[in-house]
Amino acid sequence: MPRRKMQPRWLIRPLTLALCALALSLGDLSAQKQSPPHEQARVLLQAFSFDRALPNRDSDGIVIAVLYANDTSEADAMRLAFEELGANGVQGLPVTAIAIGFQNISALIEEFEAEGVTAVYVPENLAPALSSIQQVTRALGLPSLGSG
């Protein structure tokens, strides 16, 4: 009987690998602080390189929304890290990172759709709003990225 091929969801496997790699690199989270933005961005961007469907799905490029709670300066380090490390692209696609403030679900949906967001980075300081953010990312089919 021929073996049935499993069709992985478009980014679950690569993101799982990336998050595992990040977790392993962090070691004991209680003893260490959050890894630097460039290290996080390196691991998370590397996950996109494993996504075989990426060039067909996001042919215009990867747009990563870096969320912030109060001020755009909260997102600057991570946004710059994504842009610097993604300067050469991923799978031949350009990488753009933009800062988007989290106010409420409807505003987030509007911003994501207007900006053509393809992935969302959620910083630790937005952990209390994670459930709401996940509702949006799941509804729009966007992967959510984070550090922990």
PDB file of C-alpha atoms in Angstrom:
ATOM      1  CA  MET A   1       0.000   0.000   0.000  1.00  0.00           C
ATOM      2  CA  PRO A   2       1.534   3.368  -0.987  1.00  0.00           C
ATOM      3  CA  ARG A   3       2.475   5.659   1.800  1.00  0.00           C
ATOM      4  CA  ARG A   4       0.228   8.690   2.098  1.00  0.00           C
ATOM      5  CA  LYS A   5       2.089  11.990   2.071  1.00  0.00           C
ATOM      6  CA  MET A   6       1.184  14.364   4.830  1.00  0.00           C
ATOM      7  CA  GLN A   7       0.768  17.941   3.720  1.00  0.00           C
ATOM      8  CA  PRO A   8       2.236  20.145   6.459  1.00  0.00           C
ATOM      9  CA  ARG A   9       0.606  23.421   7.194  1.00  0.00           C
ATOM     10  CA  TRP A  10       2.532  26.135   5.428  1.00  0.00           C
ATOM     11  CA  LEU A  11       4.644  27.320   8.314  1.00  0.00           C
ATOM     12  CA  ILE A  12       4.021  25.160  11.351  1.00  0.00           C
ATOM     13  CA  ARG A  13       6.993  22.848  10.867  1.00  0.00           C
ATOM     14  CA  PRO A  14       9.568  25.611  10.179  1.00  0.00           C
ATOM     15  CA  LEU A  15       8.324  27.736  13.053  1.00  0.00           C
ATOM     16  CA  THR A  16       8.383  24.776  15.405  1.00  0.00           C
ATOM     17  CA  LEU A  17      11.995  24.136  14.415  1.00  0.00           C
ATOM     18  CA  ALA A  18      12.878  27.780  14.910  1.00  0.00           C
ATOM     19  CA  LEU A  19      11.196  28.024  18.286  1.00  0.00           C
ATOM     20  CA  CYS A  20      12.886  24.822  19.437  1.00  0.00           C
ATOM     21  CA  ALA A  21      16.256  26.149  18.293  1.00  0.00           C
ATOM     22  CA  LEU A  22      15.616  29.427  20.063  1.00  0.00           C
ATOM     23  CA  ALA A  23      14.534  27.649  23.233  1.00  0.00           C
ATOM     24  CA  LEU A  24      17.638  25.472  23.168  1.00  0.00           C
ATOM     25  CA  SER A  25      19.869  28.485  22.636  1.00  0.00           C
ATOM     26  CA  LEU A  26      18.278  30.222  25.589  1.00  0.00           C
ATOM     27  CA  GLY A  27      18.887  27.344  27.993  1.00  0.00           C
ATOM     28  CA  ASP A  28      17.277  27.960  31.362  1.00  0.00           C
ATOM     29  CA  LEU A  29      14.894  30.862  30.789  1.00  0.00           C
ATOM     30  CA  SER A  30      14.662  31.650  34.474  1.00  0.00           C
ATOM     31  CA  ALA A  31      18.415  32.219  34.664  1.00  0.00           C
ATOM     32  CA  GLN A  32      18.764  34.281  31.499  1.00  0.00           C
ATOM     33  CA  LYS A  33      17.224  37.356  30.020  1.00  0.00           C
ATOM     34  CA  GLN A  34      15.503  37.465  26.652  1.00  0.00           C
ATOM     35  CA  SER A  35      17.938  36.859  23.799  1.00  0.00           C
ATOM     36  CA  PRO A  36      19.092  39.930  21.861  1.00  0.00           C
ATOM     37  CA  PRO A  37      16.927  41.106  18.943  1.00  0.00           C
ATOM     38  CA  HIS A  38      19.497  40.094  16.301  1.00  0.00           C
ATOM     39  CA  GLU A  39      19.655  36.545  17.655  1.00  0.00           C
ATOM     40  CA  GLN A  40      15.860  36.259  17.739  1.00  0.00           C
ATOM     41  CA  ALA A  41      15.539  37.671  14.226  1.00  0.00           C
ATOM     42  CA  ARG A  42      18.234  35.337  12.877  1.00  0.00           C
ATOM     43  CA  VAL A  43      16.458  32.232  14.175  1.00  0.00           C
ATOM     44  CA  LEU A  44      12.980  33.389  13.154  1.00  0.00           C
ATOM     45  CA  LEU A  45      14.050  34.422   9.651  1.00  0.00           C
ATOM     46  CA  GLN A  46      15.834  31.108   9.244  1.00  0.00           C
ATOM     47  CA  ALA A  47      12.491  29.374   9.810  1.00  0.00           C
ATOM     48  CA  PHE A  48      11.137  31.042   6.677  1.00  0.00           C
ATOM     49  CA  SER A  49      13.909  29.430   4.632  1.00  0.00           C
ATOM     50  CA  PHE A  50      12.348  26.007   5.350  1.00  0.00           C
ATOM     51  CA  ASP A  51       8.925  27.009   4.028  1.00  0.00           C
ATOM     52  CA  ARG A  52       8.782  25.536   0.514  1.00  0.00           C
ATOM     53  CA  ALA A  53       5.459  27.208  -0.289  1.00  0.00           C
ATOM     54  CA  LEU A  54       6.702  30.686   0.668  1.00  0.00           C
ATOM     55  CA  PRO A  55       7.684  31.916  -2.834  1.00  0.00           C
ATOM     56  CA  ASN A  56       4.287  30.948  -4.244  1.00  0.00           C
ATOM     57  CA  ARG A  57       2.235  32.225  -1.327  1.00  0.00           C
ATOM     58  CA  ASP A  58       4.024  35.495  -0.565  1.00  0.00           C
ATOM     59  CA  SER A  59       5.527  36.355  -3.930  1.00  0.00           C
ATOM     60  CA  ASP A  60       5.668  40.086  -3.107  1.00  0.00           C
ATOM     61  CA  GLY A  61       7.855  39.472  -0.074  1.00  0.00           C
ATOM     62  CA  ILE A  62       7.693  38.944   3.650  1.00  0.00           C
ATOM     63  CA  VAL A  63       6.156  41.736   5.720  1.00  0.00           C
ATOM     64  CA  ILE A  64       6.692  41.237   9.445  1.00  0.00           C
ATOM     65  CA  ALA A  65       4.593  43.335  11.812  1.00  0.00           C
ATOM     66  CA  VAL A  66       6.511  44.016  15.021  1.00  0.00           C
ATOM     67  CA  LEU A  67       3.885  44.852  17.607  1.00  0.00           C
ATOM     68  CA  TYR A  68       4.285  47.367  20.395  1.00  0.00           C
ATOM     69  CA  ALA A  69       2.114  48.450  23.323  1.00  0.00           C
ATOM     70  CA  ASN A  70       2.692  52.172  23.858  1.00  0.00           C
ATOM     71  CA  ASP A  71       5.419  53.710  21.716  1.00  0.00           C
ATOM     72  CA  THR A  72       7.007  52.763  18.390  1.00  0.00           C
ATOM     73  CA  SER A  73      10.425  52.906  20.046  1.00  0.00           C
ATOM     74  CA  GLU A  74       9.491  49.638  21.808  1.00  0.00           C
ATOM     75  CA  ALA A  75       9.567  47.903  18.425  1.00  0.00           C
ATOM     76  CA  ASP A  76      12.613  49.640  16.942  1.00  0.00           C
ATOM     77  CA  ALA A  77      15.330  47.152  17.951  1.00  0.00           C
ATOM     78  CA  MET A  78      13.409  44.115  16.719  1.00  0.00           C
ATOM     79  CA  ARG A  79      12.215  45.841  13.546  1.00  0.00           C
ATOM     80  CA  LEU A  80      15.766  46.913  12.700  1.00  0.00           C
ATOM     81  CA  ALA A  81      17.100  43.425  13.430  1.00  0.00           C
ATOM     82  CA  PHE A  82      14.588  41.866  11.011  1.00  0.00           C
ATOM     83  CA  GLU A  83      15.415  44.447   8.337  1.00  0.00           C
ATOM     84  CA  GLU A  84      19.200  44.154   8.725  1.00  0.00           C
ATOM     85  CA  LEU A  85      19.267  40.355   8.762  1.00  0.00           C
ATOM     86  CA  GLY A  86      16.648  40.138   6.024  1.00  0.00           C
ATOM     87  CA  ALA A  87      18.409  42.657   3.771  1.00  0.00           C
ATOM     88  CA  ASN A  88      19.492  39.901   1.377  1.00  0.00           C
ATOM     89  CA  GLY A  89      16.020  38.404   1.412  1.00  0.00           C
ATOM     90  CA  VAL A  90      14.741  34.952   2.262  1.00  0.00           C
ATOM     91  CA  GLN A  91      14.267  32.512  -0.605  1.00  0.00           C
ATOM     92  CA  GLY A  92      14.764  35.434  -2.970  1.00  0.00           C
ATOM     93  CA  LEU A  93      11.960  37.442  -1.385  1.00  0.00           C
ATOM     94  CA  PRO A  94      12.495  40.839   0.224  1.00  0.00           C
ATOM     95  CA  VAL A  95      11.930  41.154   3.974  1.00  0.00           C
ATOM     96  CA  THR A  96      10.262  44.240   5.401  1.00  0.00           C
ATOM     97  CA  ALA A  97       9.510  44.872   9.053  1.00  0.00           C
ATOM     98  CA  ILE A  98       7.024  47.459  10.244  1.00  0.00           C
ATOM     99  CA  ALA A  99       5.993  48.617  13.715  1.00  0.00           C
ATOM    100  CA  ILE A 100       2.293  48.353  14.515  1.00  0.00           C
ATOM    101  CA  GLY A 101       0.721  49.393  17.801  1.00  0.00           C
ATOM    102  CA  PHE A 102      -1.711  47.080  19.522  1.00  0.00           C
ATOM    103  CA  GLN A 103      -4.862  48.928  20.535  1.00  0.00           C
ATOM    104  CA  ASN A 104      -7.676  46.509  19.828  1.00  0.00           C
ATOM    105  CA  ILE A 105      -8.560  43.584  17.594  1.00  0.00           C
ATOM    106  CA  SER A 106     -10.411  45.499  14.877  1.00  0.00           C
ATOM    107  CA  ALA A 107      -7.621  48.084  14.519  1.00  0.00           C
ATOM    108  CA  LEU A 108      -5.066  45.289  14.306  1.00  0.00           C
ATOM    109  CA  ILE A 109      -6.992  43.517  11.541  1.00  0.00           C
ATOM    110  CA  GLU A 110      -7.289  46.753   9.573  1.00  0.00           C
ATOM    111  CA  GLU A 111      -3.557  47.498   9.914  1.00  0.00           C
ATOM    112  CA  PHE A 112      -2.514  43.965   8.946  1.00  0.00           C
ATOM    113  CA  GLU A 113      -4.693  43.986   5.852  1.00  0.00           C
ATOM    114  CA  ALA A 114      -3.686  47.524   4.830  1.00  0.00           C
ATOM    115  CA  GLU A 115       0.044  46.771   5.197  1.00  0.00           C
ATOM    116  CA  GLY A 116      -0.069  43.295   3.634  1.00  0.00           C
ATOM    117  CA  VAL A 117       1.379  41.680   6.742  1.00  0.00           C
ATOM    118  CA  THR A 118       2.526  38.072   6.303  1.00  0.00           C
ATOM    119  CA  ALA A 119       3.871  37.380   9.849  1.00  0.00           C
ATOM    120  CA  VAL A 120       3.515  38.966  13.285  1.00  0.00           C
ATOM    121  CA  TYR A 121       6.195  39.335  15.972  1.00  0.00           C
ATOM    122  CA  VAL A 122       4.691  39.552  19.474  1.00  0.00           C
ATOM    123  CA  PRO A 123       7.047  40.942  22.144  1.00  0.00           C
ATOM    124  CA  GLU A 124       6.998  39.716  25.736  1.00  0.00           C
ATOM    125  CA  ASN A 125       5.421  42.931  27.051  1.00  0.00           C
ATOM    126  CA  LEU A 126       2.246  42.092  25.078  1.00  0.00           C
ATOM    127  CA  ALA A 127       1.845  38.683  26.767  1.00  0.00           C
ATOM    128  CA  PRO A 128      -1.345  39.838  28.548  1.00  0.00           C
ATOM    129  CA  ALA A 129      -2.919  40.524  25.124  1.00  0.00           C
ATOM    130  CA  LEU A 130      -1.626  37.327  23.505  1.00  0.00           C
ATOM    131  CA  SER A 131      -5.040  35.665  23.385  1.00  0.00           C
ATOM    132  CA  SER A 132      -6.540  38.599  21.468  1.00  0.00           C
ATOM    133  CA  ILE A 133      -3.560  38.798  19.121  1.00  0.00           C
ATOM    134  CA  GLN A 134      -3.774  35.058  18.435  1.00  0.00           C
ATOM    135  CA  GLN A 135      -7.449  35.432  17.515  1.00  0.00           C
ATOM    136  CA  VAL A 136      -6.408  37.909  14.832  1.00  0.00           C
ATOM    137  CA  THR A 137      -3.454  35.908  13.515  1.00  0.00           C
ATOM    138  CA  ARG A 138      -5.494  32.716  13.350  1.00  0.00           C
ATOM    139  CA  ALA A 139      -8.406  34.435  11.622  1.00  0.00           C
ATOM    140  CA  LEU A 140      -6.066  35.915   9.003  1.00  0.00           C
ATOM    141  CA  GLY A 141      -3.870  32.800   8.708  1.00  0.00           C
ATOM    142  CA  LEU A 142      -0.731  34.642   9.818  1.00  0.00           C
ATOM    143  CA  PRO A 143       2.091  33.014  11.748  1.00  0.00           C
ATOM    144  CA  SER A 144       2.889  34.670  15.054  1.00  0.00           C
ATOM    145  CA  LEU A 145       6.510  34.843  16.115  1.00  0.00           C
ATOM    146  CA  GLY A 146       7.937  35.422  19.554  1.00  0.00           C
ATOM    147  CA  SER A 147      10.863  34.866  21.826  1.00  0.00           C
ATOM    148  CA  GLY A 148       9.462  32.687  24.510  1.00  0.00           C
TER     149      GLY A 148
END
